[in-house]
């Protein structure tokens, strides 16, 4: 694909796309410094990097495992085109549009299932999102544990003892693993306008953040379920990362935005004064004029 963004790295936050590497803090392009970075730009259609390993899939379906320290290719193995890829130990797991999941390792490939709708990391394990259940597998592909989930789960984020579940109809569920799926409330929040499936999901600092296949991203307060932000980008909303007080969003075609989450925790008057400083213009007689904060406002210093 000519338009692609296979990887959002978090340390430091950078987006790898057909345009090159973008530093998401400064918004500026940076040159690739390591061999593995050049491989992502030159070869990857989709990619995942963690714990010193990089998994990528090329346009022709080849799955490649790379050591990030020296950029060495540890293996390259042919497979059908996948929509998700994940590092698992010294192997790579792919999940295809036909729901087939395969663990690729140096010595061969192991099929993990034919009903896998998504993948999620949990420590050293990988979670397979299967029909009506989530199954944990270790680096050898062995099953470790499982728990039931409602039908249609396509994305998952673990937050302590809770799990956030994104469904293929746009709804979001919150549950404790091991609870009866039939008793789990499925919250649409106010996301029906987004359309599409939940493509990415996370919780951070009391916020629930979701990206949709339509390119819509939304942020809610977990306690009140009120939406705090919504934006729409071109492509599928597959990349989410919170680094410090910044939320980084990116689509699979390379469009990206960074939101400052620190403002959401500011006291009311401090937030109002910040708005006055950064947006001093007022609308008067059909034109924008620089004006002072309103006289008598309780937040005016």
PDB file of C-alpha atoms in Angstrom:
ATOM      1  CA  UNK A   1       0.000   0.000   0.000  1.00  0.00           C
ATOM      2  CA  UNK A   2       1.266   3.497  -0.842  1.00  0.00           C
ATOM      3  CA  UNK A   3      -0.404   5.012   2.221  1.00  0.00           C
ATOM      4  CA  UNK A   4       0.600   3.182   5.369  1.00  0.00           C
ATOM      5  CA  UNK A   5       1.616   3.700   8.978  1.00  0.00           C
ATOM      6  CA  UNK A   6       2.756   0.323  10.303  1.00  0.00           C
ATOM      7  CA  UNK A   7       4.081   1.362  13.708  1.00  0.00           C
ATOM      8  CA  UNK A   8       3.622   3.894  16.493  1.00  0.00           C
ATOM      9  CA  UNK A   9       6.600   3.613  18.836  1.00  0.00           C
ATOM     10  CA  UNK A  10       6.311   5.055  22.346  1.00  0.00           C
ATOM     11  CA  UNK A  11       9.850   5.530  23.652  1.00  0.00           C
ATOM     12  CA  UNK A  12      10.193   8.154  22.321  1.00  0.00           C
ATOM     13  CA  UNK A  13       6.761   8.638  20.683  1.00  0.00           C
ATOM     14  CA  UNK A  14       7.280   8.401  16.935  1.00  0.00           C
ATOM     15  CA  UNK A  15       5.109   7.402  13.997  1.00  0.00           C
ATOM     16  CA  UNK A  16       6.563   5.325  11.154  1.00  0.00           C
ATOM     17  CA  UNK A  17       4.723   5.854   7.877  1.00  0.00           C
ATOM     18  CA  UNK A  18       5.155   6.193   4.119  1.00  0.00           C
ATOM     19  CA  UNK A  19       6.262   9.779   4.810  1.00  0.00           C
ATOM     20  CA  UNK A  20       9.122   8.640   7.054  1.00  0.00           C
ATOM     21  CA  UNK A  21       9.458   8.987  10.830  1.00  0.00           C
ATOM     22  CA  UNK A  22       7.637  11.777  12.666  1.00  0.00           C
ATOM     23  CA  UNK A  23       8.542  12.843  16.195  1.00  0.00           C
ATOM     24  CA  UNK A  24       5.067  13.141  17.711  1.00  0.00           C
ATOM     25  CA  UNK A  25       6.216  15.588  20.398  1.00  0.00           C
ATOM     26  CA  UNK A  26       7.698  18.178  18.061  1.00  0.00           C
ATOM     27  CA  UNK A  27       5.761  17.198  14.946  1.00  0.00           C
ATOM     28  CA  UNK A  28       8.994  17.178  12.959  1.00  0.00           C
ATOM     29  CA  UNK A  29      10.406  14.504  10.718  1.00  0.00           C
ATOM     30  CA  UNK A  30      13.476  12.626  11.923  1.00  0.00           C
ATOM     31  CA  UNK A  31      15.949  10.468  10.034  1.00  0.00           C
ATOM     32  CA  UNK A  32      16.083   6.731  10.842  1.00  0.00           C
ATOM     33  CA  UNK A  33      19.027   6.104  13.163  1.00  0.00           C
ATOM     34  CA  UNK A  34      18.940   2.311  13.542  1.00  0.00           C
ATOM     35  CA  UNK A  35      18.866  -0.579  11.111  1.00  0.00           C
ATOM     36  CA  UNK A  36      15.497  -1.830  12.398  1.00  0.00           C
ATOM     37  CA  UNK A  37      13.976   1.609  11.819  1.00  0.00           C
ATOM     38  CA  UNK A  38      15.075   1.533   8.187  1.00  0.00           C
ATOM     39  CA  UNK A  39      13.548  -1.922   7.819  1.00  0.00           C
ATOM     40  CA  UNK A  40      10.187  -0.680   9.108  1.00  0.00           C
ATOM     41  CA  UNK A  41      10.199   2.150   6.572  1.00  0.00           C
ATOM     42  CA  UNK A  42      11.376   0.000   3.665  1.00  0.00           C
ATOM     43  CA  UNK A  43       9.522  -3.258   4.270  1.00  0.00           C
ATOM     44  CA  UNK A  44       6.666  -3.089   6.768  1.00  0.00           C
ATOM     45  CA  UNK A  45       3.002  -3.103   5.883  1.00  0.00           C
ATOM     46  CA  UNK A  46       2.124  -3.814   9.528  1.00  0.00           C
ATOM     47  CA  UNK A  47       4.515  -4.070  12.491  1.00  0.00           C
ATOM     48  CA  UNK A  48       4.860  -4.491  16.250  1.00  0.00           C
ATOM     49  CA  UNK A  49       7.906  -3.790  18.416  1.00  0.00           C
ATOM     50  CA  UNK A  50       8.521  -4.669  22.057  1.00  0.00           C
ATOM     51  CA  UNK A  51      11.209  -6.021  24.351  1.00  0.00           C
ATOM     52  CA  UNK A  52      13.975  -5.787  21.768  1.00  0.00           C
ATOM     53  CA  UNK A  53      12.095  -7.583  19.015  1.00  0.00           C
ATOM     54  CA  UNK A  54      10.384  -6.269  15.876  1.00  0.00           C
ATOM     55  CA  UNK A  55       7.804  -8.231  13.910  1.00  0.00           C
ATOM     56  CA  UNK A  56       6.771  -6.964  10.508  1.00  0.00           C
ATOM     57  CA  UNK A  57       4.914  -8.249   7.486  1.00  0.00           C
ATOM     58  CA  UNK A  58       5.801  -7.226   3.956  1.00  0.00           C
ATOM     59  CA  UNK A  59       3.316  -6.599   1.161  1.00  0.00           C
ATOM     60  CA  UNK A  60       3.965 -10.101  -0.223  1.00  0.00           C
ATOM     61  CA  UNK A  61       2.952 -11.697   3.098  1.00  0.00           C
ATOM     62  CA  UNK A  62       6.459 -12.492   4.366  1.00  0.00           C
ATOM     63  CA  UNK A  63       6.668 -12.338   8.173  1.00  0.00           C
ATOM     64  CA  UNK A  64      10.032 -11.101   9.461  1.00  0.00           C
ATOM     65  CA  UNK A  65      11.440 -11.126  13.005  1.00  0.00           C
ATOM     66  CA  UNK A  66      14.202  -8.551  13.603  1.00  0.00           C
ATOM     67  CA  UNK A  67      16.501  -8.004  16.593  1.00  0.00           C
ATOM     68  CA  UNK A  68      16.260  -4.291  17.384  1.00  0.00           C
ATOM     69  CA  UNK A  69      19.711  -4.126  18.968  1.00  0.00           C
ATOM     70  CA  UNK A  70      21.629  -4.827  15.756  1.00  0.00           C
ATOM     71  CA  UNK A  71      18.914  -5.009  13.094  1.00  0.00           C
ATOM     72  CA  UNK A  72      19.638  -8.674  12.325  1.00  0.00           C
ATOM     73  CA  UNK A  73      16.870 -10.658  10.642  1.00  0.00           C
ATOM     74  CA  UNK A  74      16.206 -13.701  12.827  1.00  0.00           C
ATOM     75  CA  UNK A  75      13.834 -15.370  10.382  1.00  0.00           C
ATOM     76  CA  UNK A  76      11.615 -14.602   7.401  1.00  0.00           C
ATOM     77  CA  UNK A  77       8.602 -16.821   6.707  1.00  0.00           C
ATOM     78  CA  UNK A  78       5.875 -16.666   4.094  1.00  0.00           C
ATOM     79  CA  UNK A  79       2.262 -16.313   5.241  1.00  0.00           C
ATOM     80  CA  UNK A  80      -1.068 -14.983   4.018  1.00  0.00           C
ATOM     81  CA  UNK A  81      -1.587 -11.214   4.397  1.00  0.00           C
ATOM     82  CA  UNK A  82      -2.660 -10.363   7.967  1.00  0.00           C
ATOM     83  CA  UNK A  83      -4.484  -7.426   9.512  1.00  0.00           C
ATOM     84  CA  UNK A  84      -2.686  -7.698  12.873  1.00  0.00           C
ATOM     85  CA  UNK A  85       0.802  -8.760  13.942  1.00  0.00           C
ATOM     86  CA  UNK A  86       2.253  -9.071  17.447  1.00  0.00           C
ATOM     87  CA  UNK A  87       5.583  -9.932  19.052  1.00  0.00           C
ATOM     88  CA  UNK A  88       5.403 -13.020  21.281  1.00  0.00           C
ATOM     89  CA  UNK A  89       8.731 -14.013  22.844  1.00  0.00           C
ATOM     90  CA  UNK A  90      11.071 -14.840  19.962  1.00  0.00           C
ATOM     91  CA  UNK A  91       8.207 -15.243  17.529  1.00  0.00           C
ATOM     92  CA  UNK A  92       5.534 -13.315  15.668  1.00  0.00           C
ATOM     93  CA  UNK A  93       1.785 -13.919  15.734  1.00  0.00           C
ATOM     94  CA  UNK A  94      -0.322 -12.933  12.742  1.00  0.00           C
ATOM     95  CA  UNK A  95      -4.109 -12.692  12.601  1.00  0.00           C
ATOM     96  CA  UNK A  96      -5.718 -12.634   9.171  1.00  0.00           C
ATOM     97  CA  UNK A  97      -9.038 -11.284   7.942  1.00  0.00           C
ATOM     98  CA  UNK A  98     -10.234 -14.915   7.803  1.00  0.00           C
ATOM     99  CA  UNK A  99      -9.644 -15.071  11.619  1.00  0.00           C
ATOM    100  CA  UNK A 100      -6.719 -17.487  11.320  1.00  0.00           C
ATOM    101  CA  UNK A 101      -3.960 -16.864  13.885  1.00  0.00           C
ATOM    102  CA  UNK A 102      -0.458 -18.313  13.428  1.00  0.00           C
ATOM    103  CA  UNK A 103       2.624 -18.237  15.658  1.00  0.00           C
ATOM    104  CA  UNK A 104       5.771 -17.993  13.525  1.00  0.00           C
ATOM    105  CA  UNK A 105       9.043 -19.114  15.109  1.00  0.00           C
ATOM    106  CA  UNK A 106      12.554 -19.990  14.030  1.00  0.00           C
ATOM    107  CA  UNK A 107      11.695 -23.677  13.775  1.00  0.00           C
ATOM    108  CA  UNK A 108       8.351 -23.401  12.032  1.00  0.00           C
ATOM    109  CA  UNK A 109       4.775 -22.202  12.383  1.00  0.00           C
ATOM    110  CA  UNK A 110       1.996 -23.178  14.788  1.00  0.00           C
ATOM    111  CA  UNK A 111      -1.654 -22.484  14.093  1.00  0.00           C
ATOM    112  CA  UNK A 112      -3.333 -20.986  17.176  1.00  0.00           C
ATOM    113  CA  UNK A 113      -6.909 -20.915  15.938  1.00  0.00           C
ATOM    114  CA  UNK A 114      -9.316 -20.161  13.112  1.00  0.00           C
ATOM    115  CA  UNK A 115     -11.755 -17.959  15.030  1.00  0.00           C
ATOM    116  CA  UNK A 116      -9.395 -15.197  16.247  1.00  0.00           C
ATOM    117  CA  UNK A 117     -10.797 -11.688  15.838  1.00  0.00           C
ATOM    118  CA  UNK A 118      -7.999  -9.721  17.482  1.00  0.00           C
ATOM    119  CA  UNK A 119      -4.788  -9.743  19.545  1.00  0.00           C
ATOM    120  CA  UNK A 120      -3.744  -7.994  22.772  1.00  0.00           C
ATOM    121  CA  UNK A 121      -0.659  -8.124  24.986  1.00  0.00           C
ATOM    122  CA  UNK A 122      -0.635  -9.044  28.694  1.00  0.00           C
ATOM    123  CA  UNK A 123       2.903  -9.089  30.045  1.00  0.00           C
ATOM    124  CA  UNK A 124       4.776 -11.996  28.457  1.00  0.00           C
ATOM    125  CA  UNK A 125       1.538 -13.522  27.182  1.00  0.00           C
ATOM    126  CA  UNK A 126      -0.612 -12.773  24.164  1.00  0.00           C
ATOM    127  CA  UNK A 127      -4.388 -12.666  24.399  1.00  0.00           C
ATOM    128  CA  UNK A 128      -6.349 -14.147  21.505  1.00  0.00           C
ATOM    129  CA  UNK A 129      -9.782 -12.573  21.084  1.00  0.00           C
ATOM    130  CA  UNK A 130     -11.856 -15.557  20.011  1.00  0.00           C
ATOM    131  CA  UNK A 131     -15.588 -16.055  19.581  1.00  0.00           C
ATOM    132  CA  UNK A 132     -17.124 -15.463  23.029  1.00  0.00           C
ATOM    133  CA  UNK A 133     -13.846 -15.936  24.926  1.00  0.00           C
ATOM    134  CA  UNK A 134     -10.367 -14.513  25.426  1.00  0.00           C
ATOM    135  CA  UNK A 135      -7.516 -17.008  25.564  1.00  0.00           C
ATOM    136  CA  UNK A 136      -3.978 -16.372  26.857  1.00  0.00           C
ATOM    137  CA  UNK A 137      -1.028 -18.130  25.205  1.00  0.00           C
ATOM    138  CA  UNK A 138       2.635 -18.152  26.186  1.00  0.00           C
ATOM    139  CA  UNK A 139       5.705 -17.768  23.974  1.00  0.00           C
ATOM    140  CA  UNK A 140       5.468 -21.449  22.952  1.00  0.00           C
ATOM    141  CA  UNK A 141       1.848 -21.068  21.920  1.00  0.00           C
ATOM    142  CA  UNK A 142       0.582 -23.082  24.891  1.00  0.00           C
ATOM    143  CA  UNK A 143      -2.803 -22.140  26.353  1.00  0.00           C
ATOM    144  CA  UNK A 144      -2.522 -20.647  29.847  1.00  0.00           C
ATOM    145  CA  UNK A 145      -5.954 -19.325  30.790  1.00  0.00           C
ATOM    146  CA  UNK A 146      -9.213 -18.084  29.308  1.00  0.00           C
ATOM    147  CA  UNK A 147     -12.365 -16.191  30.224  1.00  0.00           C
ATOM    148  CA  UNK A 148     -15.702 -15.652  28.548  1.00  0.00           C
ATOM    149  CA  UNK A 149     -16.678 -12.385  26.834  1.00  0.00           C
ATOM    150  CA  UNK A 150     -19.766 -11.111  25.007  1.00  0.00           C
ATOM    151  CA  UNK A 151     -20.131 -11.907  21.325  1.00  0.00           C
ATOM    152  CA  UNK A 152     -18.419  -9.607  18.835  1.00  0.00           C
ATOM    153  CA  UNK A 153     -15.316  -8.527  20.800  1.00  0.00           C
ATOM    154  CA  UNK A 154     -12.602  -7.285  18.414  1.00  0.00           C
ATOM    155  CA  UNK A 155     -10.336  -5.207  20.692  1.00  0.00           C
ATOM    156  CA  UNK A 156      -9.311  -5.399  24.336  1.00  0.00           C
ATOM    157  CA  UNK A 157      -7.391  -3.411  26.923  1.00  0.00           C
ATOM    158  CA  UNK A 158      -6.577  -4.674  30.412  1.00  0.00           C
ATOM    159  CA  UNK A 159      -6.628  -2.092  33.199  1.00  0.00           C
ATOM    160  CA  UNK A 160      -5.721  -3.700  36.507  1.00  0.00           C
ATOM    161  CA  UNK A 161      -8.399  -6.244  37.384  1.00  0.00           C
ATOM    162  CA  UNK A 162     -10.761  -4.944  34.701  1.00  0.00           C
ATOM    163  CA  UNK A 163     -10.974  -5.474  30.977  1.00  0.00           C
ATOM    164  CA  UNK A 164     -12.246  -2.993  28.424  1.00  0.00           C
ATOM    165  CA  UNK A 165     -13.784  -4.685  25.410  1.00  0.00           C
ATOM    166  CA  UNK A 166     -14.390  -3.071  22.020  1.00  0.00           C
ATOM    167  CA  UNK A 167     -17.122  -4.633  19.896  1.00  0.00           C
ATOM    168  CA  UNK A 168     -17.600  -4.918  16.164  1.00  0.00           C
ATOM    169  CA  UNK A 169     -20.722  -2.706  16.320  1.00  0.00           C
ATOM    170  CA  UNK A 170     -18.920   0.185  18.058  1.00  0.00           C
ATOM    171  CA  UNK A 171     -20.031  -0.518  21.623  1.00  0.00           C
ATOM    172  CA  UNK A 172     -17.667  -0.774  24.581  1.00  0.00           C
ATOM    173  CA  UNK A 173     -18.004  -3.186  27.505  1.00  0.00           C
ATOM    174  CA  UNK A 174     -16.264  -3.163  30.876  1.00  0.00           C
ATOM    175  CA  UNK A 175     -15.911  -6.365  32.878  1.00  0.00           C
ATOM    176  CA  UNK A 176     -13.847  -8.313  35.349  1.00  0.00           C
ATOM    177  CA  UNK A 177     -12.314 -11.423  33.762  1.00  0.00           C
ATOM    178  CA  UNK A 178     -14.229 -14.435  34.992  1.00  0.00           C
ATOM    179  CA  UNK A 179     -17.578 -12.659  35.270  1.00  0.00           C
ATOM    180  CA  UNK A 180     -20.610 -14.043  33.456  1.00  0.00           C
ATOM    181  CA  UNK A 181     -20.602 -12.411  29.973  1.00  0.00           C
ATOM    182  CA  UNK A 182     -24.407 -12.440  29.953  1.00  0.00           C
ATOM    183  CA  UNK A 183     -24.424  -9.927  32.814  1.00  0.00           C
ATOM    184  CA  UNK A 184     -21.974  -7.457  31.213  1.00  0.00           C
ATOM    185  CA  UNK A 185     -23.550  -4.087  30.270  1.00  0.00           C
ATOM    186  CA  UNK A 186     -22.594  -2.979  26.755  1.00  0.00           C
ATOM    187  CA  UNK A 187     -22.186   0.793  26.672  1.00  0.00           C
ATOM    188  CA  UNK A 188     -22.537   2.669  23.423  1.00  0.00           C
ATOM    189  CA  UNK A 189     -21.569   5.909  25.196  1.00  0.00           C
ATOM    190  CA  UNK A 190     -22.359   8.427  22.456  1.00  0.00           C
ATOM    191  CA  UNK A 191     -20.240   6.658  19.850  1.00  0.00           C
ATOM    192  CA  UNK A 192     -22.995   5.495  17.480  1.00  0.00           C
ATOM    193  CA  UNK A 193     -22.114   8.384  15.174  1.00  0.00           C
ATOM    194  CA  UNK A 194     -18.627   6.937  14.775  1.00  0.00           C
ATOM    195  CA  UNK A 195     -19.755   3.886  12.848  1.00  0.00           C
ATOM    196  CA  UNK A 196     -17.444   0.968  12.203  1.00  0.00           C
ATOM    197  CA  UNK A 197     -15.721  -1.383  14.603  1.00  0.00           C
ATOM    198  CA  UNK A 198     -13.606  -0.473  17.605  1.00  0.00           C
ATOM    199  CA  UNK A 199     -10.090  -0.739  16.168  1.00  0.00           C
ATOM    200  CA  UNK A 200      -8.077   0.324  19.235  1.00  0.00           C
ATOM    201  CA  UNK A 201      -8.841   0.865  22.887  1.00  0.00           C
ATOM    202  CA  UNK A 202      -7.139   1.950  26.095  1.00  0.00           C
ATOM    203  CA  UNK A 203      -7.768   3.457  29.519  1.00  0.00           C
ATOM    204  CA  UNK A 204      -5.473   5.996  31.128  1.00  0.00           C
ATOM    205  CA  UNK A 205      -5.947   8.280  34.111  1.00  0.00           C
ATOM    206  CA  UNK A 206      -9.686   7.711  34.332  1.00  0.00           C
ATOM    207  CA  UNK A 207     -10.172   8.233  30.604  1.00  0.00           C
ATOM    208  CA  UNK A 208     -11.453   5.715  28.075  1.00  0.00           C
ATOM    209  CA  UNK A 209     -10.042   6.249  24.599  1.00  0.00           C
ATOM    210  CA  UNK A 210     -11.149   4.435  21.457  1.00  0.00           C
ATOM    211  CA  UNK A 211     -10.259   4.502  17.784  1.00  0.00           C
ATOM    212  CA  UNK A 212     -12.668   3.258  15.116  1.00  0.00           C
ATOM    213  CA  UNK A 213     -12.185   1.731  11.689  1.00  0.00           C
ATOM    214  CA  UNK A 214     -13.813   4.866  10.251  1.00  0.00           C
ATOM    215  CA  UNK A 215     -10.986   7.090  11.534  1.00  0.00           C
ATOM    216  CA  UNK A 216     -13.002   8.527  14.431  1.00  0.00           C
ATOM    217  CA  UNK A 217     -11.261   8.824  17.815  1.00  0.00           C
ATOM    218  CA  UNK A 218     -13.147   9.604  21.018  1.00  0.00           C
ATOM    219  CA  UNK A 219     -12.238  10.246  24.659  1.00  0.00           C
ATOM    220  CA  UNK A 220     -14.657   9.717  27.552  1.00  0.00           C
ATOM    221  CA  UNK A 221     -14.563  10.206  31.279  1.00  0.00           C
ATOM    222  CA  UNK A 222     -14.845   6.678  32.658  1.00  0.00           C
ATOM    223  CA  UNK A 223     -16.835   7.630  35.746  1.00  0.00           C
ATOM    224  CA  UNK A 224     -19.477   9.847  34.120  1.00  0.00           C
ATOM    225  CA  UNK A 225     -19.273   8.320  30.604  1.00  0.00           C
ATOM    226  CA  UNK A 226     -19.372  11.846  29.181  1.00  0.00           C
ATOM    227  CA  UNK A 227     -17.477  12.386  25.955  1.00  0.00           C
ATOM    228  CA  UNK A 228     -14.631  14.877  26.359  1.00  0.00           C
ATOM    229  CA  UNK A 229     -13.169  14.916  22.858  1.00  0.00           C
ATOM    230  CA  UNK A 230     -13.892  13.631  19.376  1.00  0.00           C
ATOM    231  CA  UNK A 231     -11.950  13.974  16.142  1.00  0.00           C
ATOM    232  CA  UNK A 232     -11.957  12.287  12.775  1.00  0.00           C
ATOM    233  CA  UNK A 233      -8.884  11.465  10.700  1.00  0.00           C
ATOM    234  CA  UNK A 234      -8.395   9.754   7.354  1.00  0.00           C
ATOM    235  CA  UNK A 235      -7.880   5.993   7.577  1.00  0.00           C
ATOM    236  CA  UNK A 236      -8.544   3.472  10.312  1.00  0.00           C
ATOM    237  CA  UNK A 237      -7.982   4.484  13.944  1.00  0.00           C
ATOM    238  CA  UNK A 238      -5.525   1.729  14.815  1.00  0.00           C
ATOM    239  CA  UNK A 239      -2.824   3.558  16.825  1.00  0.00           C
ATOM    240  CA  UNK A 240      -3.281   4.887  20.377  1.00  0.00           C
ATOM    241  CA  UNK A 241      -0.630   5.740  22.959  1.00  0.00           C
ATOM    242  CA  UNK A 242      -0.508   7.860  26.104  1.00  0.00           C
ATOM    243  CA  UNK A 243       2.999   9.071  26.944  1.00  0.00           C
ATOM    244  CA  UNK A 244       3.166  11.402  29.928  1.00  0.00           C
ATOM    245  CA  UNK A 245       0.263  13.843  29.605  1.00  0.00           C
ATOM    246  CA  UNK A 246       0.062  13.513  25.812  1.00  0.00           C
ATOM    247  CA  UNK A 247      -2.348  11.325  23.874  1.00  0.00           C
ATOM    248  CA  UNK A 248      -0.992  10.299  20.476  1.00  0.00           C
ATOM    249  CA  UNK A 249      -3.474   9.161  17.820  1.00  0.00           C
ATOM    250  CA  UNK A 250      -2.709   7.880  14.332  1.00  0.00           C
ATOM    251  CA  UNK A 251      -4.439   6.023  11.535  1.00  0.00           C
ATOM    252  CA  UNK A 252      -3.202   3.235   9.320  1.00  0.00           C
ATOM    253  CA  UNK A 253      -2.720   5.764   6.504  1.00  0.00           C
ATOM    254  CA  UNK A 254      -0.411   8.010   8.525  1.00  0.00           C
ATOM    255  CA  UNK A 255      -2.595  10.923   9.635  1.00  0.00           C
ATOM    256  CA  UNK A 256      -1.928  11.782  13.273  1.00  0.00           C
ATOM    257  CA  UNK A 257      -2.794  14.158  16.102  1.00  0.00           C
ATOM    258  CA  UNK A 258      -1.504  14.744  19.624  1.00  0.00           C
ATOM    259  CA  UNK A 259      -3.839  15.903  22.407  1.00  0.00           C
ATOM    260  CA  UNK A 260      -2.748  17.514  25.677  1.00  0.00           C
ATOM    261  CA  UNK A 261      -4.535  15.576  28.418  1.00  0.00           C
ATOM    262  CA  UNK A 262      -3.229  17.773  31.220  1.00  0.00           C
ATOM    263  CA  UNK A 263      -6.010  20.298  30.626  1.00  0.00           C
ATOM    264  CA  UNK A 264      -8.616  17.700  31.609  1.00  0.00           C
ATOM    265  CA  UNK A 265      -7.340  17.641  35.187  1.00  0.00           C
ATOM    266  CA  UNK A 266      -7.062  21.419  35.654  1.00  0.00           C
ATOM    267  CA  UNK A 267      -9.361  23.214  38.114  1.00  0.00           C
ATOM    268  CA  UNK A 268     -12.128  25.130  36.351  1.00  0.00           C
ATOM    269  CA  UNK A 269     -10.694  28.632  36.718  1.00  0.00           C
ATOM    270  CA  UNK A 270      -7.197  27.555  35.787  1.00  0.00           C
ATOM    271  CA  UNK A 271      -8.585  26.010  32.601  1.00  0.00           C
ATOM    272  CA  UNK A 272     -10.611  29.149  31.806  1.00  0.00           C
ATOM    273  CA  UNK A 273      -7.560  31.379  32.337  1.00  0.00           C
ATOM    274  CA  UNK A 274      -5.517  29.128  30.088  1.00  0.00           C
ATOM    275  CA  UNK A 275      -8.122  29.485  27.345  1.00  0.00           C
ATOM    276  CA  UNK A 276      -8.025  33.271  27.750  1.00  0.00           C
ATOM    277  CA  UNK A 277      -4.237  33.241  27.372  1.00  0.00           C
ATOM    278  CA  UNK A 278      -4.157  30.973  24.333  1.00  0.00           C
ATOM    279  CA  UNK A 279      -7.303  32.303  22.638  1.00  0.00           C
ATOM    280  CA  UNK A 280      -7.419  36.025  23.462  1.00  0.00           C
ATOM    281  CA  UNK A 281      -9.566  36.967  20.465  1.00  0.00           C
ATOM    282  CA  UNK A 282     -13.210  37.909  20.920  1.00  0.00           C
ATOM    283  CA  UNK A 283     -15.834  38.245  18.196  1.00  0.00           C
ATOM    284  CA  UNK A 284     -17.097  41.793  17.793  1.00  0.00           C
ATOM    285  CA  UNK A 285     -18.875  43.443  14.884  1.00  0.00           C
ATOM    286  CA  UNK A 286     -18.248  40.449  12.614  1.00  0.00           C
ATOM    287  CA  UNK A 287     -14.501  40.370  13.158  1.00  0.00           C
ATOM    288  CA  UNK A 288     -12.018  38.912  15.628  1.00  0.00           C
ATOM    289  CA  UNK A 289     -10.421  41.377  18.023  1.00  0.00           C
ATOM    290  CA  UNK A 290      -7.899  40.900  20.794  1.00  0.00           C
ATOM    291  CA  UNK A 291      -9.783  41.503  24.017  1.00  0.00           C
ATOM    292  CA  UNK A 292      -9.371  41.302  27.785  1.00  0.00           C
ATOM    293  CA  UNK A 293     -11.093  38.672  29.945  1.00  0.00           C
ATOM    294  CA  UNK A 294     -14.655  39.682  30.768  1.00  0.00           C
ATOM    295  CA  UNK A 295     -15.015  42.145  33.627  1.00  0.00           C
ATOM    296  CA  UNK A 296     -16.452  40.644  36.774  1.00  0.00           C
ATOM    297  CA  UNK A 297     -15.819  37.006  35.804  1.00  0.00           C
ATOM    298  CA  UNK A 298     -15.055  34.978  38.927  1.00  0.00           C
ATOM    299  CA  UNK A 299     -11.963  33.452  37.278  1.00  0.00           C
ATOM    300  CA  UNK A 300     -10.400  36.792  36.339  1.00  0.00           C
ATOM    301  CA  UNK A 301      -7.249  37.484  38.348  1.00  0.00           C
TER     302      UNK A 301
END
